[in-house]
Amino acid sequence: MIRILVTDGMEKNAIKALRAKGFEVVEEFYETKILGEKLEEFDVIVVRSATKVRKPIIDKAAKAGRLKLIIRGGVGVDNIDVAYAREKGIKVANTPNASSASVAELALAHMFAMSRFVNISNVSMRQGIWDKKKYNGVEISGKTLGLVGYGRISRQLAKKASALGMTVIYTDIIGKVKDADEYEFCELDNLLKRSDYVSLHIPFVKEQGATIGKAQLDIMKDGAFLINCARGGVVDEVALIEALDSGKLSGAGVDVFVEEPTKNEILINHPRVSVTPHIGAATKEAQVRIGSEIISIIYDFFK
């Protein structure tokens, strides 16, 4: 029997469907120090962002020779040493289509929250403070949204922002995208200079460090907003706090952090920050789609 280990949770109907097809599914989170040994007993591991599948774990699994497939339920695979796993003959797959709409909507939610002080006024009112005159916000209609990275999530966000009356510009490592003629392509520095809102949709590459650091924040428009629903590490958190404190940025929407759970209390308690605990894909609809994609990957692999 093919055994599947689900470490970070999975939509319940998807698990039922796998079991109905004769797969054995074990739902259990294992600490890093014992995960490699446990993988000697499984053909597939399904992870989200909490479980890290690094070289030592891959080595133990590869030595046993049973593990054939690692699936990331979500888009980013930076918690998996992908190239190393493939060198060891283990396939790595993700579910890039399932959560695009959910992450795009969260980015938009942060934009609204910052623009109209939903984040901080919600807190102050619960403290009995009526700061009506203090919260003079801005409309997003008529503003320019700069998308850093133009993949599936950015495409979803671009459509939604355009419908709300925003001008969308984008940059991408591959250059101008063929099917994005309705939006203007520009280089990163130009995008940062022109955008009222900058939303990041790029992976974190440890060797390259933060894509948005002090130099990039200095280039941005005075009073602009920064949204990161991509990956922790793509923004220098220290430089971000400095930009918020100085008023260079009017606000930041942050769903992902360098360390998770984050211990950066200055950032999460900053009055100019709208913050969420890495919930970009945490919608019922996205979880159903992720489950369906995982099922398809497993079926196709073992058919």
PDB file of C-alpha atoms in Angstrom:
ATOM      1  CA  MET A   1       0.000   0.000   0.000  1.00  0.00           C
ATOM      2  CA  ILE A   2       1.219   3.493  -0.850  1.00  0.00           C
ATOM      3  CA  ARG A   3       1.656   5.520   2.341  1.00  0.00           C
ATOM      4  CA  ILE A   4       1.263   9.301   2.439  1.00  0.00           C
ATOM      5  CA  LEU A   5       2.425  11.493   5.304  1.00  0.00           C
ATOM      6  CA  VAL A   6       0.566  14.806   5.734  1.00  0.00           C
ATOM      7  CA  THR A   7       2.490  16.953   8.184  1.00  0.00           C
ATOM      8  CA  ASP A   8       0.863  20.400   8.114  1.00  0.00           C
ATOM      9  CA  GLY A   9      -2.787  19.587   7.510  1.00  0.00           C
ATOM     10  CA  MET A  10      -4.886  19.029   4.416  1.00  0.00           C
ATOM     11  CA  GLU A  11      -8.516  19.540   3.418  1.00  0.00           C
ATOM     12  CA  LYS A  12     -10.530  16.700   4.977  1.00  0.00           C
ATOM     13  CA  ASN A  13     -12.458  15.704   1.837  1.00  0.00           C
ATOM     14  CA  ALA A  14      -9.200  15.364  -0.085  1.00  0.00           C
ATOM     15  CA  ILE A  15      -7.893  12.986   2.580  1.00  0.00           C
ATOM     16  CA  LYS A  16     -11.127  10.988   2.406  1.00  0.00           C
ATOM     17  CA  ALA A  17     -10.794  10.788  -1.378  1.00  0.00           C
ATOM     18  CA  LEU A  18      -7.232   9.473  -1.141  1.00  0.00           C
ATOM     19  CA  ARG A  19      -8.224   6.855   1.405  1.00  0.00           C
ATOM     20  CA  ALA A  20     -11.173   5.818  -0.719  1.00  0.00           C
ATOM     21  CA  LYS A  21      -8.743   5.152  -3.564  1.00  0.00           C
ATOM     22  CA  GLY A  22      -6.699   2.811  -1.372  1.00  0.00           C
ATOM     23  CA  PHE A  23      -3.932   5.146  -0.195  1.00  0.00           C
ATOM     24  CA  GLU A  24      -2.941   5.085   3.462  1.00  0.00           C
ATOM     25  CA  VAL A  25      -2.840   8.651   4.793  1.00  0.00           C
ATOM     26  CA  VAL A  26      -1.160   9.516   8.086  1.00  0.00           C
ATOM     27  CA  GLU A  27      -1.733  13.009   9.497  1.00  0.00           C
ATOM     28  CA  GLU A  28       1.129  13.786  11.863  1.00  0.00           C
ATOM     29  CA  PHE A  29       3.637  16.587  12.378  1.00  0.00           C
ATOM     30  CA  TYR A  30       7.175  15.470  13.191  1.00  0.00           C
ATOM     31  CA  GLU A  31      10.015  17.603  14.470  1.00  0.00           C
ATOM     32  CA  THR A  32      12.993  17.993  12.133  1.00  0.00           C
ATOM     33  CA  LYS A  33      15.248  15.702  14.139  1.00  0.00           C
ATOM     34  CA  ILE A  34      13.000  12.662  13.591  1.00  0.00           C
ATOM     35  CA  LEU A  35      11.270  13.499  10.308  1.00  0.00           C
ATOM     36  CA  GLY A  36      14.001  11.935   8.174  1.00  0.00           C
ATOM     37  CA  GLU A  37      13.694   8.622   9.990  1.00  0.00           C
ATOM     38  CA  LYS A  38       9.906   8.662   9.703  1.00  0.00           C
ATOM     39  CA  LEU A  39      10.132   9.240   5.959  1.00  0.00           C
ATOM     40  CA  GLU A  40      11.748   5.828   5.629  1.00  0.00           C
ATOM     41  CA  GLU A  41       8.196   4.517   6.060  1.00  0.00           C
ATOM     42  CA  PHE A  42       6.414   6.689   3.468  1.00  0.00           C
ATOM     43  CA  ASP A  43       6.159   7.002  -0.313  1.00  0.00           C
ATOM     44  CA  VAL A  44       4.841  10.588  -0.274  1.00  0.00           C
ATOM     45  CA  ILE A  45       5.061  13.566   2.054  1.00  0.00           C
ATOM     46  CA  VAL A  46       2.658  16.505   1.789  1.00  0.00           C
ATOM     47  CA  VAL A  47       3.744  19.710   3.539  1.00  0.00           C
ATOM     48  CA  ARG A  48       2.683  23.324   3.813  1.00  0.00           C
ATOM     49  CA  SER A  49       5.028  26.036   5.133  1.00  0.00           C
ATOM     50  CA  ALA A  50       5.684  24.732   8.660  1.00  0.00           C
ATOM     51  CA  THR A  51       7.606  21.584   7.724  1.00  0.00           C
ATOM     52  CA  LYS A  52      11.109  22.111   6.346  1.00  0.00           C
ATOM     53  CA  VAL A  53      12.464  19.360   4.085  1.00  0.00           C
ATOM     54  CA  ARG A  54      16.193  20.026   4.043  1.00  0.00           C
ATOM     55  CA  LYS A  55      19.230  18.030   2.909  1.00  0.00           C
ATOM     56  CA  PRO A  56      19.724  15.937   6.087  1.00  0.00           C
ATOM     57  CA  ILE A  57      16.086  14.825   5.963  1.00  0.00           C
ATOM     58  CA  ILE A  58      16.315  14.108   2.251  1.00  0.00           C
ATOM     59  CA  ASP A  59      19.509  12.103   2.813  1.00  0.00           C
ATOM     60  CA  LYS A  60      17.831   9.807   5.333  1.00  0.00           C
ATOM     61  CA  ALA A  61      14.770   9.336   3.147  1.00  0.00           C
ATOM     62  CA  ALA A  62      16.880   8.704   0.043  1.00  0.00           C
ATOM     63  CA  LYS A  63      19.045   6.166   1.853  1.00  0.00           C
ATOM     64  CA  ALA A  64      15.964   4.134   2.719  1.00  0.00           C
ATOM     65  CA  GLY A  65      14.827   4.467  -0.887  1.00  0.00           C
ATOM     66  CA  ARG A  66      11.085   4.553  -0.274  1.00  0.00           C
ATOM     67  CA  LEU A  67      10.183   8.257  -0.548  1.00  0.00           C
ATOM     68  CA  LYS A  68       9.327   9.118  -4.145  1.00  0.00           C
ATOM     69  CA  LEU A  69       7.354  12.352  -3.989  1.00  0.00           C
ATOM     70  CA  ILE A  70       7.350  15.596  -1.970  1.00  0.00           C
ATOM     71  CA  ILE A  71       4.312  17.850  -2.438  1.00  0.00           C
ATOM     72  CA  ARG A  72       4.074  21.420  -1.217  1.00  0.00           C
ATOM     73  CA  GLY A  73       0.431  22.360  -0.700  1.00  0.00           C
ATOM     74  CA  GLY A  74       0.824  25.921  -1.916  1.00  0.00           C
ATOM     75  CA  VAL A  75       2.994  27.959  -4.274  1.00  0.00           C
ATOM     76  CA  GLY A  76       6.399  28.587  -2.702  1.00  0.00           C
ATOM     77  CA  VAL A  77       8.822  25.704  -2.278  1.00  0.00           C
ATOM     78  CA  ASP A  78      11.545  27.570  -0.392  1.00  0.00           C
ATOM     79  CA  ASN A  79      11.030  25.274   2.621  1.00  0.00           C
ATOM     80  CA  ILE A  80      12.214  22.338   0.476  1.00  0.00           C
ATOM     81  CA  ASP A  81      15.693  21.760  -0.930  1.00  0.00           C
ATOM     82  CA  VAL A  82      14.175  21.082  -4.334  1.00  0.00           C
ATOM     83  CA  ALA A  83      17.273  20.595  -6.477  1.00  0.00           C
ATOM     84  CA  TYR A  84      18.877  18.296  -3.916  1.00  0.00           C
ATOM     85  CA  ALA A  85      15.740  16.150  -3.641  1.00  0.00           C
ATOM     86  CA  ARG A  86      15.615  15.779  -7.408  1.00  0.00           C
ATOM     87  CA  GLU A  87      19.294  14.805  -7.466  1.00  0.00           C
ATOM     88  CA  LYS A  88      18.357  11.998  -5.104  1.00  0.00           C
ATOM     89  CA  GLY A  89      15.596  10.829  -7.425  1.00  0.00           C
ATOM     90  CA  ILE A  90      12.722  12.316  -5.431  1.00  0.00           C
ATOM     91  CA  LYS A  91      10.152  14.352  -7.357  1.00  0.00           C
ATOM     92  CA  VAL A  92       9.020  17.702  -5.923  1.00  0.00           C
ATOM     93  CA  ALA A  93       5.670  19.247  -6.866  1.00  0.00           C
ATOM     94  CA  ASN A  94       3.529  22.157  -5.693  1.00  0.00           C
ATOM     95  CA  THR A  95      -0.002  23.487  -6.259  1.00  0.00           C
ATOM     96  CA  PRO A  96       0.588  26.832  -7.999  1.00  0.00           C
ATOM     97  CA  ASN A  97      -2.947  27.465  -9.226  1.00  0.00           C
ATOM     98  CA  ALA A  98      -5.005  26.784  -6.119  1.00  0.00           C
ATOM     99  CA  SER A  99      -4.324  29.779  -3.887  1.00  0.00           C
ATOM    100  CA  SER A 100      -3.761  32.601  -6.383  1.00  0.00           C
ATOM    101  CA  ALA A 101      -7.147  34.269  -5.898  1.00  0.00           C
ATOM    102  CA  SER A 102      -6.963  33.985  -2.105  1.00  0.00           C
ATOM    103  CA  VAL A 103      -3.524  35.590  -1.834  1.00  0.00           C
ATOM    104  CA  ALA A 104      -4.505  38.345  -4.270  1.00  0.00           C
ATOM    105  CA  GLU A 105      -7.579  39.141  -2.188  1.00  0.00           C
ATOM    106  CA  LEU A 106      -5.516  39.300   1.000  1.00  0.00           C
ATOM    107  CA  ALA A 107      -3.066  41.722  -0.628  1.00  0.00           C
ATOM    108  CA  LEU A 108      -6.030  43.867  -1.619  1.00  0.00           C
ATOM    109  CA  ALA A 109      -7.443  43.620   1.907  1.00  0.00           C
ATOM    110  CA  HIS A 110      -4.184  44.959   3.322  1.00  0.00           C
ATOM    111  CA  MET A 111      -4.287  47.818   0.832  1.00  0.00           C
ATOM    112  CA  PHE A 112      -7.765  48.799   2.014  1.00  0.00           C
ATOM    113  CA  ALA A 113      -6.848  48.333   5.681  1.00  0.00           C
ATOM    114  CA  MET A 114      -3.849  50.661   5.437  1.00  0.00           C
ATOM    115  CA  SER A 115      -5.567  53.233   3.249  1.00  0.00           C
ATOM    116  CA  ARG A 116      -8.487  53.644   5.645  1.00  0.00           C
ATOM    117  CA  PHE A 117      -6.762  52.861   8.978  1.00  0.00           C
ATOM    118  CA  VAL A 118      -8.884  49.760   9.486  1.00  0.00           C
ATOM    119  CA  ASN A 119      -5.961  48.076  11.223  1.00  0.00           C
ATOM    120  CA  ILE A 120      -5.230  50.624  13.931  1.00  0.00           C
ATOM    121  CA  SER A 121      -8.706  52.167  14.373  1.00  0.00           C
ATOM    122  CA  ASN A 122     -10.077  48.701  15.065  1.00  0.00           C
ATOM    123  CA  VAL A 123      -7.613  48.394  17.951  1.00  0.00           C
ATOM    124  CA  SER A 124      -8.037  51.918  19.321  1.00  0.00           C
ATOM    125  CA  MET A 125     -11.833  51.707  19.367  1.00  0.00           C
ATOM    126  CA  ARG A 126     -11.640  48.524  21.422  1.00  0.00           C
ATOM    127  CA  GLN A 127      -9.539  50.563  23.867  1.00  0.00           C
ATOM    128  CA  GLY A 128     -12.323  53.131  24.135  1.00  0.00           C
ATOM    129  CA  ILE A 129     -10.589  55.727  21.950  1.00  0.00           C
ATOM    130  CA  TRP A 130     -12.689  57.658  19.400  1.00  0.00           C
ATOM    131  CA  ASP A 131     -10.042  59.066  17.021  1.00  0.00           C
ATOM    132  CA  LYS A 132     -12.342  60.002  14.153  1.00  0.00           C
ATOM    133  CA  LYS A 133     -10.387  63.131  13.168  1.00  0.00           C
ATOM    134  CA  LYS A 134      -7.092  61.257  13.205  1.00  0.00           C
ATOM    135  CA  TYR A 135      -8.012  58.725  10.537  1.00  0.00           C
ATOM    136  CA  ASN A 136      -8.122  60.749   7.338  1.00  0.00           C
ATOM    137  CA  GLY A 137      -7.358  58.102   4.720  1.00  0.00           C
ATOM    138  CA  VAL A 138      -6.909  57.874   0.969  1.00  0.00           C
ATOM    139  CA  GLU A 139      -8.818  56.200  -1.849  1.00  0.00           C
ATOM    140  CA  ILE A 140      -7.108  53.513  -3.897  1.00  0.00           C
ATOM    141  CA  SER A 141      -9.030  54.442  -7.042  1.00  0.00           C
ATOM    142  CA  GLY A 142      -6.834  56.529  -9.326  1.00  0.00           C
ATOM    143  CA  LYS A 143      -3.635  55.346  -7.652  1.00  0.00           C
ATOM    144  CA  THR A 144      -0.799  53.340  -9.228  1.00  0.00           C
ATOM    145  CA  LEU A 145      -0.166  49.757  -8.125  1.00  0.00           C
ATOM    146  CA  GLY A 146       3.284  48.340  -8.849  1.00  0.00           C
ATOM    147  CA  LEU A 147       3.533  44.547  -8.962  1.00  0.00           C
ATOM    148  CA  VAL A 148       6.972  43.074  -8.313  1.00  0.00           C
ATOM    149  CA  GLY A 149       6.832  39.691 -10.004  1.00  0.00           C
ATOM    150  CA  TYR A 150       4.122  38.910 -12.529  1.00  0.00           C
ATOM    151  CA  GLY A 151       2.972  35.369 -11.896  1.00  0.00           C
ATOM    152  CA  ARG A 152      -0.409  33.826 -11.156  1.00  0.00           C
ATOM    153  CA  ILE A 153      -1.111  35.844  -8.013  1.00  0.00           C
ATOM    154  CA  SER A 154      -0.065  39.123  -9.607  1.00  0.00           C
ATOM    155  CA  ARG A 155      -2.352  38.467 -12.561  1.00  0.00           C
ATOM    156  CA  GLN A 156      -5.289  38.002 -10.208  1.00  0.00           C
ATOM    157  CA  LEU A 157      -4.421  41.137  -8.255  1.00  0.00           C
ATOM    158  CA  ALA A 158      -3.931  43.174 -11.417  1.00  0.00           C
ATOM    159  CA  LYS A 159      -7.473  42.345 -12.601  1.00  0.00           C
ATOM    160  CA  LYS A 160      -9.027  43.202  -9.252  1.00  0.00           C
ATOM    161  CA  ALA A 161      -7.056  46.436  -8.880  1.00  0.00           C
ATOM    162  CA  SER A 162      -7.901  47.527 -12.427  1.00  0.00           C
ATOM    163  CA  ALA A 163     -11.587  46.956 -11.731  1.00  0.00           C
ATOM    164  CA  LEU A 164     -11.238  49.281  -8.740  1.00  0.00           C
ATOM    165  CA  GLY A 165      -9.835  52.068 -10.899  1.00  0.00           C
ATOM    166  CA  MET A 166      -6.130  51.602 -10.258  1.00  0.00           C
ATOM    167  CA  THR A 167      -3.354  51.934 -12.828  1.00  0.00           C
ATOM    168  CA  VAL A 168      -1.269  48.751 -12.817  1.00  0.00           C
ATOM    169  CA  ILE A 169       2.407  48.543 -13.714  1.00  0.00           C
ATOM    170  CA  TYR A 170       4.644  45.518 -13.222  1.00  0.00           C
ATOM    171  CA  THR A 171       8.179  44.185 -13.305  1.00  0.00           C
ATOM    172  CA  ASP A 172       9.394  40.634 -13.663  1.00  0.00           C
ATOM    173  CA  ILE A 173      12.739  38.867 -13.802  1.00  0.00           C
ATOM    174  CA  ILE A 174      11.931  37.507 -17.284  1.00  0.00           C
ATOM    175  CA  GLY A 175      11.123  40.960 -18.650  1.00  0.00           C
ATOM    176  CA  LYS A 176       7.955  41.937 -20.452  1.00  0.00           C
ATOM    177  CA  VAL A 177       5.231  39.285 -20.309  1.00  0.00           C
ATOM    178  CA  LYS A 178       3.509  38.412 -23.592  1.00  0.00           C
ATOM    179  CA  ASP A 179      -0.098  38.334 -22.407  1.00  0.00           C
ATOM    180  CA  ALA A 180       0.044  41.433 -20.176  1.00  0.00           C
ATOM    181  CA  ASP A 181      -0.288  44.150 -22.805  1.00  0.00           C
ATOM    182  CA  GLU A 182      -2.958  45.972 -20.798  1.00  0.00           C
ATOM    183  CA  TYR A 183      -0.357  46.743 -18.120  1.00  0.00           C
ATOM    184  CA  GLU A 184       2.928  48.587 -18.446  1.00  0.00           C
ATOM    185  CA  PHE A 185       6.208  46.783 -17.875  1.00  0.00           C
ATOM    186  CA  CYS A 186       9.043  48.728 -16.246  1.00  0.00           C
ATOM    187  CA  GLU A 187      12.277  48.057 -14.407  1.00  0.00           C
ATOM    188  CA  LEU A 188      12.198  47.734 -10.626  1.00  0.00           C
ATOM    189  CA  ASP A 189      13.645  51.154  -9.770  1.00  0.00           C
ATOM    190  CA  ASN A 190      11.204  52.894 -12.108  1.00  0.00           C
ATOM    191  CA  LEU A 191       8.306  50.939 -10.642  1.00  0.00           C
ATOM    192  CA  LEU A 192       9.292  51.869  -7.085  1.00  0.00           C
ATOM    193  CA  LYS A 193       9.545  55.564  -7.994  1.00  0.00           C
ATOM    194  CA  ARG A 194       6.102  55.662  -9.609  1.00  0.00           C
ATOM    195  CA  SER A 195       3.925  53.410  -7.457  1.00  0.00           C
ATOM    196  CA  ASP A 196       1.586  54.522  -4.704  1.00  0.00           C
ATOM    197  CA  TYR A 197       1.254  50.875  -3.668  1.00  0.00           C
ATOM    198  CA  VAL A 198       3.913  48.203  -4.213  1.00  0.00           C
ATOM    199  CA  SER A 199       2.879  44.564  -3.868  1.00  0.00           C
ATOM    200  CA  LEU A 200       5.506  41.818  -3.828  1.00  0.00           C
ATOM    201  CA  HIS A 201       4.972  38.442  -5.502  1.00  0.00           C
ATOM    202  CA  ILE A 202       8.423  36.912  -5.704  1.00  0.00           C
ATOM    203  CA  PRO A 203      10.261  34.011  -4.058  1.00  0.00           C
ATOM    204  CA  PHE A 204      12.916  34.468  -1.405  1.00  0.00           C
ATOM    205  CA  VAL A 205      16.381  33.422  -2.534  1.00  0.00           C
ATOM    206  CA  LYS A 206      18.588  33.158   0.544  1.00  0.00           C
ATOM    207  CA  GLU A 207      21.813  33.722  -1.381  1.00  0.00           C
ATOM    208  CA  GLN A 208      20.473  37.000  -2.808  1.00  0.00           C
ATOM    209  CA  GLY A 209      19.012  38.378   0.410  1.00  0.00           C
ATOM    210  CA  ALA A 210      16.201  40.926   0.582  1.00  0.00           C
ATOM    211  CA  THR A 211      14.868  42.283  -2.713  1.00  0.00           C
ATOM    212  CA  ILE A 212      13.499  45.334  -0.897  1.00  0.00           C
ATOM    213  CA  GLY A 213      16.076  46.858   1.426  1.00  0.00           C
ATOM    214  CA  LYS A 214      16.960  50.381   2.492  1.00  0.00           C
ATOM    215  CA  ALA A 215      18.133  51.404  -0.982  1.00  0.00           C
ATOM    216  CA  GLN A 216      14.877  50.303  -2.595  1.00  0.00           C
ATOM    217  CA  LEU A 217      12.714  51.837   0.138  1.00  0.00           C
ATOM    218  CA  ASP A 218      14.537  55.155  -0.318  1.00  0.00           C
ATOM    219  CA  ILE A 219      13.593  55.096  -4.004  1.00  0.00           C
ATOM    220  CA  MET A 220       9.889  54.645  -3.294  1.00  0.00           C
ATOM    221  CA  LYS A 221       7.436  57.518  -3.371  1.00  0.00           C
ATOM    222  CA  ASP A 222       7.112  59.465  -0.154  1.00  0.00           C
ATOM    223  CA  GLY A 223       3.957  58.206   1.541  1.00  0.00           C
ATOM    224  CA  ALA A 224       3.687  55.012  -0.491  1.00  0.00           C
ATOM    225  CA  PHE A 225       2.438  51.667   0.830  1.00  0.00           C
ATOM    226  CA  LEU A 226       4.253  48.310   0.684  1.00  0.00           C
ATOM    227  CA  ILE A 227       2.482  44.934   0.712  1.00  0.00           C
ATOM    228  CA  ASN A 228       4.260  41.638   1.256  1.00  0.00           C
ATOM    229  CA  CYS A 229       2.126  38.518   0.964  1.00  0.00           C
ATOM    230  CA  ALA A 230       4.923  36.653  -0.804  1.00  0.00           C
ATOM    231  CA  ARG A 231       7.720  35.358   1.404  1.00  0.00           C
ATOM    232  CA  GLY A 232       9.482  36.466   4.562  1.00  0.00           C
ATOM    233  CA  GLY A 233      12.971  37.665   3.757  1.00  0.00           C
ATOM    234  CA  VAL A 234      12.173  39.478   0.522  1.00  0.00           C
ATOM    235  CA  VAL A 235      11.836  42.639   2.638  1.00  0.00           C
ATOM    236  CA  ASP A 236      14.483  43.803   5.117  1.00  0.00           C
ATOM    237  CA  GLU A 237      12.362  44.104   8.259  1.00  0.00           C
ATOM    238  CA  VAL A 238      14.756  46.518  10.000  1.00  0.00           C
ATOM    239  CA  ALA A 239      14.825  48.851   6.995  1.00  0.00           C
ATOM    240  CA  LEU A 240      11.029  48.605   6.715  1.00  0.00           C
ATOM    241  CA  ILE A 241      10.534  49.716  10.318  1.00  0.00           C
ATOM    242  CA  GLU A 242      12.907  52.647   9.743  1.00  0.00           C
ATOM    243  CA  ALA A 243      10.934  53.708   6.658  1.00  0.00           C
ATOM    244  CA  LEU A 244       7.678  53.540   8.613  1.00  0.00           C
ATOM    245  CA  ASP A 245       9.083  55.425  11.593  1.00  0.00           C
ATOM    246  CA  SER A 246      10.459  58.211   9.396  1.00  0.00           C
ATOM    247  CA  GLY A 247       7.187  58.579   7.486  1.00  0.00           C
ATOM    248  CA  LYS A 248       8.846  57.605   4.210  1.00  0.00           C
ATOM    249  CA  LEU A 249       6.147  54.938   3.931  1.00  0.00           C
ATOM    250  CA  SER A 250       2.586  55.583   4.998  1.00  0.00           C
ATOM    251  CA  GLY A 251       2.026  51.936   5.750  1.00  0.00           C
ATOM    252  CA  ALA A 252       2.846  48.300   5.146  1.00  0.00           C
ATOM    253  CA  GLY A 253       0.710  45.185   4.827  1.00  0.00           C
ATOM    254  CA  VAL A 254       2.621  42.135   6.020  1.00  0.00           C
ATOM    255  CA  ASP A 255       1.526  38.497   5.940  1.00  0.00           C
ATOM    256  CA  VAL A 256       4.949  36.814   5.896  1.00  0.00           C
ATOM    257  CA  PHE A 257       8.037  37.178   8.051  1.00  0.00           C
ATOM    258  CA  VAL A 258      11.724  36.333   8.189  1.00  0.00           C
ATOM    259  CA  GLU A 259      11.001  34.056  11.149  1.00  0.00           C
ATOM    260  CA  GLU A 260       7.645  32.341  11.609  1.00  0.00           C
ATOM    261  CA  PRO A 261       6.051  32.555  14.076  1.00  0.00           C
ATOM    262  CA  THR A 262       7.594  36.006  14.152  1.00  0.00           C
ATOM    263  CA  LYS A 263       9.184  37.470  17.254  1.00  0.00           C
ATOM    264  CA  ASN A 264       9.463  40.937  15.695  1.00  0.00           C
ATOM    265  CA  GLU A 265       7.106  42.699  18.086  1.00  0.00           C
ATOM    266  CA  ILE A 266       8.128  46.155  16.878  1.00  0.00           C
ATOM    267  CA  LEU A 267       6.906  45.326  13.384  1.00  0.00           C
ATOM    268  CA  ILE A 268       3.656  43.580  14.290  1.00  0.00           C
ATOM    269  CA  ASN A 269       2.691  46.288  16.794  1.00  0.00           C
ATOM    270  CA  HIS A 270       3.622  49.217  14.571  1.00  0.00           C
ATOM    271  CA  PRO A 271       0.649  51.573  14.101  1.00  0.00           C
ATOM    272  CA  ARG A 272       1.391  51.886  10.386  1.00  0.00           C
ATOM    273  CA  VAL A 273       1.342  48.116   9.789  1.00  0.00           C
ATOM    274  CA  SER A 274      -1.572  45.872   8.826  1.00  0.00           C
ATOM    275  CA  VAL A 275      -0.480  42.409   9.878  1.00  0.00           C
ATOM    276  CA  THR A 276      -1.688  38.817   9.437  1.00  0.00           C
ATOM    277  CA  PRO A 277      -0.077  35.471  10.397  1.00  0.00           C
ATOM    278  CA  HIS A 278       0.762  34.004   6.943  1.00  0.00           C
ATOM    279  CA  ILE A 279      -2.852  33.378   5.945  1.00  0.00           C
ATOM    280  CA  GLY A 280      -2.631  34.155   2.228  1.00  0.00           C
ATOM    281  CA  ALA A 281      -3.979  30.759   1.182  1.00  0.00           C
ATOM    282  CA  ALA A 282      -6.184  30.285   4.237  1.00  0.00           C
ATOM    283  CA  THR A 283      -9.611  30.308   2.636  1.00  0.00           C
ATOM    284  CA  LYS A 284     -12.038  27.413   2.405  1.00  0.00           C
ATOM    285  CA  GLU A 285     -12.078  27.692  -1.368  1.00  0.00           C
ATOM    286  CA  ALA A 286      -8.290  27.643  -1.685  1.00  0.00           C
ATOM    287  CA  GLN A 287      -7.966  24.638   0.610  1.00  0.00           C
ATOM    288  CA  VAL A 288     -10.441  22.686  -1.504  1.00  0.00           C
ATOM    289  CA  ARG A 289      -8.513  23.576  -4.662  1.00  0.00           C
ATOM    290  CA  ILE A 290      -5.183  22.705  -3.033  1.00  0.00           C
ATOM    291  CA  GLY A 291      -6.589  19.351  -1.962  1.00  0.00           C
ATOM    292  CA  SER A 292      -7.820  18.652  -5.479  1.00  0.00           C
ATOM    293  CA  GLU A 293      -4.434  19.525  -6.980  1.00  0.00           C
ATOM    294  CA  ILE A 294      -2.642  17.274  -4.506  1.00  0.00           C
ATOM    295  CA  ILE A 295      -4.943  14.389  -5.377  1.00  0.00           C
ATOM    296  CA  SER A 296      -4.281  14.906  -9.093  1.00  0.00           C
ATOM    297  CA  ILE A 297      -0.511  14.994  -8.536  1.00  0.00           C
ATOM    298  CA  ILE A 298      -0.583  11.750  -6.554  1.00  0.00           C
ATOM    299  CA  TYR A 299      -2.935   9.985  -8.977  1.00  0.00           C
ATOM    300  CA  ASP A 300      -0.849  10.983 -11.989  1.00  0.00           C
ATOM    301  CA  PHE A 301       2.389   9.947 -10.319  1.00  0.00           C
ATOM    302  CA  PHE A 302       1.271   6.466  -9.284  1.00  0.00           C
ATOM    303  CA  LYS A 303      -1.108   5.581 -12.115  1.00  0.00           C
TER     304      LYS A 303
END
